[in-house]
Structure formats: structure tokens, C-alpha cells
């Protein structure tokens, strides 16, 4: 049995002089929810096409449960894929499409599929040509989550969903993980990734900037600390890990802290601190650390 649900080894894709993906190395463990972040042009879509065997790498290789991704017929027995832009057969109803996908895929939990239809508030009697973008997305998600595939590859899966349906999506992702399925989630929705993923990779200009557990990724970045005190103002200028000390009002200080908090706490002891608030950086703030202010526009 292979140790990895998905694996990229020195995966590279060039289009002429443009390098869309540069020596990507990823190992995704069975049963985890893995987030894949990056703005447009970072190489996310190229990566997914290579992982699915829909494009040929310039160098390196991709594997799905130990099967070369280029062997599409074999590799796709293990996975279900939801693209960012879902296209359905326009003359078929939602129910007919779900039935067709259940017959051609790696098996479907029909009772769970019916439950998902209710939870996602989908009318399966309507023809696909009448569906909105969000309803087309629902059909694809229901089919994917109901499948018995060992791997779910989801590319911007909630782009057409309203907030209530996004909540159902997050629940379905957690349930997939509880069943032992692996979820590869490519998304711009940082809050979504933060809510459901075990690990996250950040892709920048075709290269891997970071891959880590979300909790460990936060540890690489500074927490913001605000204190109120009644004693002597603490001298934090020489404390390891403390930076950007500034007043935050009368007898209040704000600073950033990284690493072990012990030295900072000892320095604060003599200040007679009456309130202390520590705010961890959000995944969005961590993401913007890699991309700068232009990525927010």
C-alpha cells in the first residue's frame, strides 16, 4: 500500500520560455484535508491538471495512490474531481446527471447522496440548462461527496455558493475526512481553508513558498499583543522575539511577538499588567505576508 494519496516529485511545466510550475514537491497523506493556496497566475490550475494527468509535465512526475497520473484510466479510479467551472449536460435533469455519475464512477453511497441533495437544497427534477452557477456547483459537489472515491480534488468548489451552502460544504468536507477520504482543496477562500484543512501549501509564481500544518504556519509569524498596565512601563526593547513596540493609548502598549513568550512575560511582570490580549495572525494575513499588498487587490 502506498504511503501517499497524491505525490508530486520535481513536477515542472514550461510553456515555451514561461515556467508555469517549477520543481514542485508535495506529499499528501491519505485521510487528510490539504489546502492549496495561490492567486491567479500562481500555477494552481497547472498543478491540478498535472496531478490529474490532464497535462503532460515538462519534467518530474505526479502519482495518485502510487499510480502514475499519466495513466489516467487507472489513476482516476481512485478520485473524484470538481472543477472550478462546472459544465453539465444541458438536456439532463439533476437527478439524471447524479445517476449517470454514480454509474460511471468508483461507486456511490446513494443514501448519503439523497441526504446531500436535501442539505444543499438542490431541486434534482430541473434540467441542467436551467441551473444557476451555484446549482451546477451543487450537482458536482453532491456527486463528489457521495462517491466512494479515496481522493476528492476540489478546485475553487464554493465560488458559486451562498454562505449557508458554504457551511454545508465545510460539514461535508469534515465528514469525508471522517470516512477516511483524502481531500485536496484548491481555493482563494482563506477562511474556508483555515476552517477545514489539516495542512496548507502556498504557491507563488509557480514555486512552493510554504507547506505546513496551519497551526505551525501561524507559529512562523508574529502574534500581536496588547497590554494595559498600572506599574512602570516595561522595557521590551531587548527582549528576544519582541518587535514593533508602540503606545496603544494611555498606559497601554502594543507589540508583536514570535517564538517563546517566556522572556516577554517575565519583562511584563513588574509592569503590573491588568489586561493582556494576544491575537494570532489569520491565514489571510499569513498569505499576504508572502504576496504583499498587491495580492489583496
Short mmCIF file of the C-alpha atoms (twelve columns), coordinates in Angstrom:
data_MODEL
# 
_entry.id   MODEL 
# 
loop_
_atom_site.group_PDB 
_atom_site.id 
_atom_site.type_symbol 
_atom_site.label_atom_id 
_atom_site.label_alt_id 
_atom_site.label_comp_id 
_atom_site.label_asym_id 
_atom_site.label_seq_id 
_atom_site.Cartn_x 
_atom_site.Cartn_y 
_atom_site.Cartn_z 
_atom_site.pdbx_PDB_model_num 
ATOM 1   C CA . UNK A 1   0.000   0.000  0.000   1 
ATOM 2   C CA . UNK A 2   1.340   3.433  -0.945  1 
ATOM 3   C CA . UNK A 3   2.121   5.994  1.739   1 
ATOM 4   C CA . UNK A 4   0.687   8.943  -0.206  1 
ATOM 5   C CA . UNK A 5   -2.689  9.812  -1.707  1 
ATOM 6   C CA . UNK A 6   -1.091  12.387 -4.011  1 
ATOM 7   C CA . UNK A 7   2.559   12.919 -4.741  1 
ATOM 8   C CA . UNK A 8   4.431   15.430 -6.880  1 
ATOM 9   C CA . UNK A 9   8.141   14.829 -7.461  1 
ATOM 10  C CA . UNK A 10  10.059  17.712 -9.067  1 
ATOM 11  C CA . UNK A 11  6.899   18.446 -11.037 1 
ATOM 12  C CA . UNK A 12  7.632   21.091 -13.680 1 
ATOM 13  C CA . UNK A 13  5.655   22.593 -16.541 1 
ATOM 14  C CA . UNK A 14  7.001   25.050 -19.100 1 
ATOM 15  C CA . UNK A 15  5.188   26.715 -21.960 1 
ATOM 16  C CA . UNK A 16  7.998   27.934 -24.198 1 
ATOM 17  C CA . UNK A 17  10.026  30.392 -22.115 1 
ATOM 18  C CA . UNK A 18  7.326   30.607 -19.418 1 
ATOM 19  C CA . UNK A 19  7.719   28.343 -16.391 1 
ATOM 20  C CA . UNK A 20  4.199   27.812 -15.037 1 
ATOM 21  C CA . UNK A 21  5.320   25.323 -12.370 1 
ATOM 22  C CA . UNK A 22  8.861   24.944 -11.101 1 
ATOM 23  C CA . UNK A 23  10.039  21.682 -9.440  1 
ATOM 24  C CA . UNK A 24  7.025   21.209 -7.171  1 
ATOM 25  C CA . UNK A 25  7.403   18.557 -4.473  1 
ATOM 26  C CA . UNK A 26  4.331   17.584 -2.439  1 
ATOM 27  C CA . UNK A 27  3.382   14.522 -0.393  1 
ATOM 28  C CA . UNK A 28  -0.285  14.351 0.639   1 
ATOM 29  C CA . UNK A 29  -1.183  11.803 3.293   1 
ATOM 30  C CA . UNK A 30  -4.273  9.586  2.982   1 
ATOM 31  C CA . UNK A 31  -7.141  10.876 5.101   1 
ATOM 32  C CA . UNK A 32  -6.035  14.499 5.370   1 
ATOM 33  C CA . UNK A 33  -7.646  17.681 4.065   1 
ATOM 34  C CA . UNK A 34  -4.950  19.563 2.187   1 
ATOM 35  C CA . UNK A 35  -5.362  23.221 1.224   1 
ATOM 36  C CA . UNK A 36  -3.699  24.636 -1.877  1 
ATOM 37  C CA . UNK A 37  -3.494  28.428 -1.964  1 
ATOM 38  C CA . UNK A 38  -2.321  30.932 -4.526  1 
ATOM 39  C CA . UNK A 39  -3.652  33.859 -6.567  1 
ATOM 40  C CA . UNK A 40  -4.433  33.747 -10.262 1 
ATOM 41  C CA . UNK A 41  -1.273  33.014 -12.212 1 
ATOM 42  C CA . UNK A 42  0.472   31.257 -9.331  1 
ATOM 43  C CA . UNK A 43  0.274   27.864 -11.061 1 
ATOM 44  C CA . UNK A 44  -2.573  26.228 -9.147  1 
ATOM 45  C CA . UNK A 45  -4.610  25.255 -12.205 1 
ATOM 46  C CA . UNK A 46  -1.499  23.933 -13.936 1 
ATOM 47  C CA . UNK A 47  -0.685  21.853 -10.869 1 
ATOM 48  C CA . UNK A 48  -4.165  20.335 -10.761 1 
ATOM 49  C CA . UNK A 49  -4.055  19.452 -14.460 1 
ATOM 50  C CA . UNK A 50  -0.719  17.716 -13.944 1 
ATOM 51  C CA . UNK A 51  -1.925  15.880 -10.821 1 
ATOM 52  C CA . UNK A 52  -4.974  14.672 -12.750 1 
ATOM 53  C CA . UNK A 53  -2.918  13.600 -15.766 1 
ATOM 54  C CA . UNK A 54  -4.724  16.116 -17.970 1 
ATOM 55  C CA . UNK A 55  -1.428  17.740 -18.995 1 
ATOM 56  C CA . UNK A 56  1.999   16.257 -19.545 1 
ATOM 57  C CA . UNK A 57  4.802   17.574 -17.311 1 
ATOM 58  C CA . UNK A 58  7.957   19.008 -18.791 1 
ATOM 59  C CA . UNK A 59  9.854   17.272 -16.011 1 
ATOM 60  C CA . UNK A 60  9.096   15.301 -12.870 1 
ATOM 61  C CA . UNK A 61  6.068   13.155 -12.172 1 
ATOM 62  C CA . UNK A 62  2.770   13.007 -10.291 1 
ATOM 63  C CA . UNK A 63  1.211   9.972  -8.607  1 
ATOM 64  C CA . UNK A 64  -2.270  9.135  -7.299  1 
ATOM 65  C CA . UNK A 65  -2.052  6.399  -4.659  1 
ATOM 66  C CA . UNK A 66  1.156   5.210  -6.273  1 
ATOM 67  C CA . UNK A 67  -0.249  5.204  -9.818  1 
ATOM 68  C CA . UNK A 68  1.413   7.463  -12.375 1 
ATOM 69  C CA . UNK A 69  -1.040  10.298 -13.037 1 
ATOM 70  C CA . UNK A 70  -0.319  9.951  -16.761 1 
ATOM 71  C CA . UNK A 71  -2.142  6.600  -16.605 1 
ATOM 72  C CA . UNK A 72  -5.452  8.466  -16.448 1 
ATOM 73  C CA . UNK A 73  -7.759  5.447  -16.768 1 
ATOM 74  C CA . UNK A 74  -6.120  3.750  -13.780 1 
ATOM 75  C CA . UNK A 75  -5.413  6.818  -11.632 1 
ATOM 76  C CA . UNK A 76  -8.944  8.203  -11.971 1 
ATOM 77  C CA . UNK A 77  -10.431 5.060  -10.451 1 
ATOM 78  C CA . UNK A 78  -9.261  6.465  -7.137  1 
ATOM 79  C CA . UNK A 79  -10.589 10.019 -7.377  1 
ATOM 80  C CA . UNK A 80  -13.483 12.384 -7.961  1 
ATOM 81  C CA . UNK A 81  -12.883 15.849 -9.364  1 
ATOM 82  C CA . UNK A 82  -14.902 19.072 -9.085  1 
ATOM 83  C CA . UNK A 83  -13.601 21.750 -11.487 1 
ATOM 84  C CA . UNK A 84  -13.832 25.474 -10.874 1 
ATOM 85  C CA . UNK A 85  -16.205 25.901 -13.815 1 
ATOM 86  C CA . UNK A 86  -18.748 23.076 -13.792 1 
ATOM 87  C CA . UNK A 87  -20.306 22.116 -17.141 1 
ATOM 88  C CA . UNK A 88  -23.311 19.747 -17.179 1 
ATOM 89  C CA . UNK A 89  -25.326 18.033 -19.890 1 
ATOM 90  C CA . UNK A 90  -27.961 20.725 -20.540 1 
ATOM 91  C CA . UNK A 91  -30.821 18.373 -21.529 1 
ATOM 92  C CA . UNK A 92  -30.487 16.118 -18.488 1 
ATOM 93  C CA . UNK A 93  -32.076 16.761 -15.118 1 
ATOM 94  C CA . UNK A 94  -30.012 16.999 -11.964 1 
ATOM 95  C CA . UNK A 95  -31.257 13.547 -10.912 1 
ATOM 96  C CA . UNK A 96  -30.273 12.021 -14.259 1 
ATOM 97  C CA . UNK A 97  -26.781 13.533 -14.038 1 
ATOM 98  C CA . UNK A 98  -26.295 12.246 -10.500 1 
ATOM 99  C CA . UNK A 99  -27.488 8.796  -11.622 1 
ATOM 100 C CA . UNK A 100 -25.110 8.802  -14.598 1 
ATOM 101 C CA . UNK A 101 -22.143 9.842  -12.473 1 
ATOM 102 C CA . UNK A 102 -22.971 7.181  -9.898  1 
ATOM 103 C CA . UNK A 103 -22.973 4.509  -12.623 1 
ATOM 104 C CA . UNK A 104 -19.666 5.584  -14.162 1 
ATOM 105 C CA . UNK A 105 -17.668 6.465  -11.043 1 
ATOM 106 C CA . UNK A 106 -15.935 4.390  -8.359  1 
ATOM 107 C CA . UNK A 107 -19.206 3.727  -6.503  1 
ATOM 108 C CA . UNK A 108 -21.690 5.952  -4.704  1 
ATOM 109 C CA . UNK A 109 -23.372 5.954  -1.295  1 
ATOM 110 C CA . UNK A 110 -26.908 6.503  -2.563  1 
ATOM 111 C CA . UNK A 111 -28.460 7.205  0.841   1 
ATOM 112 C CA . UNK A 112 -25.799 9.801  1.602   1 
ATOM 113 C CA . UNK A 113 -26.283 11.322 -1.858  1 
ATOM 114 C CA . UNK A 114 -30.001 11.782 -1.158  1 
ATOM 115 C CA . UNK A 115 -29.129 13.387 2.167   1 
ATOM 116 C CA . UNK A 116 -26.745 15.796 0.425   1 
ATOM 117 C CA . UNK A 117 -29.428 16.761 -2.109  1 
ATOM 118 C CA . UNK A 118 -31.596 17.860 0.822   1 
ATOM 119 C CA . UNK A 119 -28.785 19.602 2.683   1 
ATOM 120 C CA . UNK A 120 -27.637 21.537 -0.393  1 
ATOM 121 C CA . UNK A 121 -31.250 22.429 -1.238  1 
ATOM 122 C CA . UNK A 122 -30.944 21.167 -4.826  1 
ATOM 123 C CA . UNK A 123 -34.033 20.584 -6.969  1 
ATOM 124 C CA . UNK A 124 -32.943 17.470 -8.924  1 
ATOM 125 C CA . UNK A 125 -36.035 17.495 -11.153 1 
ATOM 126 C CA . UNK A 126 -34.908 20.564 -13.109 1 
ATOM 127 C CA . UNK A 127 -32.901 20.331 -16.316 1 
ATOM 128 C CA . UNK A 128 -29.279 21.406 -16.088 1 
ATOM 129 C CA . UNK A 129 -29.761 24.210 -18.621 1 
ATOM 130 C CA . UNK A 130 -31.992 25.985 -16.072 1 
ATOM 131 C CA . UNK A 131 -29.452 25.766 -13.238 1 
ATOM 132 C CA . UNK A 132 -27.575 28.786 -11.960 1 
ATOM 133 C CA . UNK A 133 -23.808 28.638 -11.473 1 
ATOM 134 C CA . UNK A 134 -24.338 27.774 -7.821  1 
ATOM 135 C CA . UNK A 135 -26.747 24.927 -8.605  1 
ATOM 136 C CA . UNK A 136 -24.361 23.458 -11.183 1 
ATOM 137 C CA . UNK A 137 -21.700 23.574 -8.483  1 
ATOM 138 C CA . UNK A 138 -24.041 21.778 -6.086  1 
ATOM 139 C CA . UNK A 139 -24.597 18.909 -8.538  1 
ATOM 140 C CA . UNK A 140 -20.840 18.375 -8.895  1 
ATOM 141 C CA . UNK A 141 -20.212 18.607 -5.155  1 
ATOM 142 C CA . UNK A 142 -23.022 16.211 -4.269  1 
ATOM 143 C CA . UNK A 143 -21.719 13.682 -6.792  1 
ATOM 144 C CA . UNK A 144 -18.174 14.016 -5.441  1 
ATOM 145 C CA . UNK A 145 -19.004 13.836 -1.728  1 
ATOM 146 C CA . UNK A 146 -21.343 10.858 -2.238  1 
ATOM 147 C CA . UNK A 147 -18.728 8.881  -4.147  1 
ATOM 148 C CA . UNK A 148 -16.613 6.189  -2.543  1 
ATOM 149 C CA . UNK A 149 -13.511 7.586  -4.240  1 
ATOM 150 C CA . UNK A 150 -10.495 7.638  -1.967  1 
ATOM 151 C CA . UNK A 151 -9.461  11.124 -3.149  1 
ATOM 152 C CA . UNK A 152 -11.551 14.246 -3.787  1 
ATOM 153 C CA . UNK A 153 -9.895  17.006 -5.832  1 
ATOM 154 C CA . UNK A 154 -11.870 20.232 -5.424  1 
ATOM 155 C CA . UNK A 155 -10.888 23.322 -7.445  1 
ATOM 156 C CA . UNK A 156 -12.482 26.550 -6.136  1 
ATOM 157 C CA . UNK A 157 -15.537 24.486 -5.146  1 
ATOM 158 C CA . UNK A 158 -17.605 27.170 -3.367  1 
ATOM 159 C CA . UNK A 159 -17.245 30.041 -5.825  1 
ATOM 160 C CA . UNK A 160 -20.982 29.984 -6.674  1 
ATOM 161 C CA . UNK A 161 -22.384 29.073 -3.256  1 
ATOM 162 C CA . UNK A 162 -24.114 31.329 -0.750  1 
ATOM 163 C CA . UNK A 163 -22.878 31.429 2.890   1 
ATOM 164 C CA . UNK A 164 -25.413 28.842 4.088   1 
ATOM 165 C CA . UNK A 165 -24.309 26.373 1.425   1 
ATOM 166 C CA . UNK A 166 -20.652 27.116 2.226   1 
ATOM 167 C CA . UNK A 167 -21.399 25.916 5.749   1 
ATOM 168 C CA . UNK A 168 -22.837 22.674 4.360   1 
ATOM 169 C CA . UNK A 169 -19.751 22.319 2.188   1 
ATOM 170 C CA . UNK A 170 -17.466 22.571 5.206   1 
ATOM 171 C CA . UNK A 171 -19.525 19.946 7.031   1 
ATOM 172 C CA . UNK A 172 -19.312 17.616 4.022   1 
ATOM 173 C CA . UNK A 173 -15.519 18.039 3.871   1 
ATOM 174 C CA . UNK A 174 -15.202 17.091 7.542   1 
ATOM 175 C CA . UNK A 175 -17.440 14.067 7.017   1 
ATOM 176 C CA . UNK A 176 -15.320 12.969 4.052   1 
ATOM 177 C CA . UNK A 177 -12.233 13.126 6.245   1 
ATOM 178 C CA . UNK A 178 -14.040 11.174 8.971   1 
ATOM 179 C CA . UNK A 179 -14.746 8.434  6.394   1 
ATOM 180 C CA . UNK A 180 -11.031 8.262  5.590   1 
ATOM 181 C CA . UNK A 181 -11.196 10.084 2.266   1 
ATOM 182 C CA . UNK A 182 -8.452  12.493 1.249   1 
ATOM 183 C CA . UNK A 183 -9.475  15.997 0.158   1 
ATOM 184 C CA . UNK A 184 -7.267  18.245 -1.985  1 
ATOM 185 C CA . UNK A 185 -8.843  21.699 -1.800  1 
ATOM 186 C CA . UNK A 186 -7.618  24.465 -4.099  1 
ATOM 187 C CA . UNK A 187 -9.174  27.748 -3.037  1 
ATOM 188 C CA . UNK A 188 -8.988  31.520 -2.800  1 
ATOM 189 C CA . UNK A 189 -11.289 31.380 0.237   1 
ATOM 190 C CA . UNK A 190 -8.756  31.650 3.034   1 
ATOM 191 C CA . UNK A 191 -11.351 31.354 5.775   1 
ATOM 192 C CA . UNK A 192 -12.609 28.149 4.177   1 
ATOM 193 C CA . UNK A 193 -9.131  26.643 4.077   1 
ATOM 194 C CA . UNK A 194 -8.468  27.731 7.633   1 
ATOM 195 C CA . UNK A 195 -11.720 26.122 8.814   1 
ATOM 196 C CA . UNK A 196 -11.338 22.653 7.280   1 
ATOM 197 C CA . UNK A 197 -7.735  21.922 6.298   1 
ATOM 198 C CA . UNK A 198 -5.114  19.980 8.218   1 
ATOM 199 C CA . UNK A 199 -2.224  21.319 6.155   1 
ATOM 200 C CA . UNK A 200 -1.827  24.044 3.586   1 
ATOM 201 C CA . UNK A 201 0.583   24.801 0.753   1 
ATOM 202 C CA . UNK A 202 1.130   28.312 -0.569  1 
ATOM 203 C CA . UNK A 203 2.157   28.592 -4.208  1 
ATOM 204 C CA . UNK A 204 3.805   31.731 -5.503  1 
ATOM 205 C CA . UNK A 205 4.754   32.362 -9.148  1 
ATOM 206 C CA . UNK A 206 4.925   28.648 -9.846  1 
ATOM 207 C CA . UNK A 207 7.068   27.799 -6.831  1 
ATOM 208 C CA . UNK A 208 6.167   26.417 -3.442  1 
ATOM 209 C CA . UNK A 209 6.518   29.165 -0.835  1 
ATOM 210 C CA . UNK A 210 5.451   27.114 2.194   1 
ATOM 211 C CA . UNK A 211 3.805   23.848 3.179   1 
ATOM 212 C CA . UNK A 212 2.856   23.275 6.782   1 
ATOM 213 C CA . UNK A 213 0.117   22.495 9.243   1 
ATOM 214 C CA . UNK A 214 -1.996  25.612 9.727   1 
ATOM 215 C CA . UNK A 215 -1.084  25.815 13.421  1 
ATOM 216 C CA . UNK A 216 2.620   25.532 12.600  1 
ATOM 217 C CA . UNK A 217 2.286   28.079 9.814   1 
ATOM 218 C CA . UNK A 218 0.899   30.576 12.294  1 
ATOM 219 C CA . UNK A 219 3.876   29.902 14.557  1 
ATOM 220 C CA . UNK A 220 6.181   31.166 11.806  1 
ATOM 221 C CA . UNK A 221 4.533   34.575 12.038  1 
ATOM 222 C CA . UNK A 222 4.198   37.135 14.765  1 
ATOM 223 C CA . UNK A 223 1.258   37.415 17.126  1 
ATOM 224 C CA . UNK A 224 0.028   40.884 18.008  1 
ATOM 225 C CA . UNK A 225 -0.039  41.581 21.772  1 
ATOM 226 C CA . UNK A 226 -1.782  44.489 23.509  1 
ATOM 227 C CA . UNK A 227 -1.361  45.146 27.236  1 
ATOM 228 C CA . UNK A 228 -2.726  47.572 29.798  1 
ATOM 229 C CA . UNK A 229 -0.632  48.235 32.909  1 
ATOM 230 C CA . UNK A 230 -0.612  50.314 36.099  1 
ATOM 231 C CA . UNK A 231 3.044   49.994 37.112  1 
ATOM 232 C CA . UNK A 232 6.258   51.128 35.474  1 
ATOM 233 C CA . UNK A 233 6.262   50.956 31.699  1 
ATOM 234 C CA . UNK A 234 8.114   47.759 30.710  1 
ATOM 235 C CA . UNK A 235 11.295  47.962 28.648  1 
ATOM 236 C CA . UNK A 236 10.767  45.463 25.861  1 
ATOM 237 C CA . UNK A 237 13.461  46.759 23.509  1 
ATOM 238 C CA . UNK A 238 15.941  43.978 24.310  1 
ATOM 239 C CA . UNK A 239 13.511  41.102 24.745  1 
ATOM 240 C CA . UNK A 240 14.021  38.297 22.179  1 
ATOM 241 C CA . UNK A 241 11.093  37.952 19.801  1 
ATOM 242 C CA . UNK A 242 9.545   41.340 20.608  1 
ATOM 243 C CA . UNK A 243 9.312   43.937 17.846  1 
ATOM 244 C CA . UNK A 244 7.246   46.951 16.760  1 
ATOM 245 C CA . UNK A 245 6.589   48.232 20.291  1 
ATOM 246 C CA . UNK A 246 4.243   51.238 20.219  1 
ATOM 247 C CA . UNK A 247 1.784   53.066 22.517  1 
ATOM 248 C CA . UNK A 248 -1.830  51.925 22.199  1 
ATOM 249 C CA . UNK A 249 -3.409  54.550 24.453  1 
ATOM 250 C CA . UNK A 250 -2.841  55.736 27.999  1 
ATOM 251 C CA . UNK A 251 -0.792  53.143 29.900  1 
ATOM 252 C CA . UNK A 252 -1.244  50.678 27.063  1 
ATOM 253 C CA . UNK A 253 1.313   49.106 24.727  1 
ATOM 254 C CA . UNK A 254 1.094   47.119 21.542  1 
ATOM 255 C CA . UNK A 255 3.885   44.910 20.158  1 
ATOM 256 C CA . UNK A 256 4.460   41.825 18.048  1 
ATOM 257 C CA . UNK A 257 5.792   38.604 19.497  1 
ATOM 258 C CA . UNK A 258 7.293   35.499 17.937  1 
ATOM 259 C CA . UNK A 259 8.870   32.411 19.428  1 
ATOM 260 C CA . UNK A 260 8.918   31.554 23.131  1 
ATOM 261 C CA . UNK A 261 6.753   34.035 25.133  1 
ATOM 262 C CA . UNK A 262 8.511   33.428 28.481  1 
ATOM 263 C CA . UNK A 263 11.071  36.305 28.311  1 
ATOM 264 C CA . UNK A 264 8.367   38.796 27.344  1 
ATOM 265 C CA . UNK A 265 6.060   37.649 30.140  1 
ATOM 266 C CA . UNK A 266 8.859   37.992 32.696  1 
ATOM 267 C CA . UNK A 267 9.574   41.525 31.482  1 
ATOM 268 C CA . UNK A 268 5.902   42.388 31.899  1 
ATOM 269 C CA . UNK A 269 5.690   41.078 35.471  1 
ATOM 270 C CA . UNK A 270 6.979   44.318 37.047  1 
ATOM 271 C CA . UNK A 271 4.596   46.461 34.992  1 
ATOM 272 C CA . UNK A 272 1.543   45.287 36.943  1 
ATOM 273 C CA . UNK A 273 -0.326  44.261 33.813  1 
ATOM 274 C CA . UNK A 274 -4.111  44.499 34.203  1 
ATOM 275 C CA . UNK A 275 -5.101  43.210 30.768  1 
ATOM 276 C CA . UNK A 276 -3.358  41.255 28.054  1 
ATOM 277 C CA . UNK A 277 -4.757  40.382 24.655  1 
ATOM 278 C CA . UNK A 278 -2.882  38.193 22.153  1 
ATOM 279 C CA . UNK A 279 -4.192  37.876 18.618  1 
ATOM 280 C CA . UNK A 280 -2.851  35.184 16.305  1 
ATOM 281 C CA . UNK A 281 -2.472  36.112 12.632  1 
ATOM 282 C CA . UNK A 282 -5.233  34.831 10.385  1 
ATOM 283 C CA . UNK A 283 -4.375  32.646 7.431   1 
ATOM 284 C CA . UNK A 284 -5.163  35.640 5.224   1 
ATOM 285 C CA . UNK A 285 -2.530  37.753 6.985   1 
ATOM 286 C CA . UNK A 286 -0.009  34.934 6.661   1 
ATOM 287 C CA . UNK A 287 -0.893  34.606 2.984   1 
ATOM 288 C CA . UNK A 288 -0.410  38.320 2.377   1 
ATOM 289 C CA . UNK A 289 2.993   38.135 4.052   1 
ATOM 290 C CA . UNK A 290 4.068   36.035 1.087   1 
ATOM 291 C CA . UNK A 291 2.444   38.151 -1.585  1 
ATOM 292 C CA . UNK A 292 2.461   41.705 -0.287  1 
ATOM 293 C CA . UNK A 293 -0.200  44.327 -0.610  1 
ATOM 294 C CA . UNK A 294 -0.656  43.879 -4.396  1 
ATOM 295 C CA . UNK A 295 -2.098  40.406 -3.868  1 
ATOM 296 C CA . UNK A 296 -5.012  41.912 -1.950  1 
ATOM 297 C CA . UNK A 297 -6.126  43.957 -4.958  1 
# 
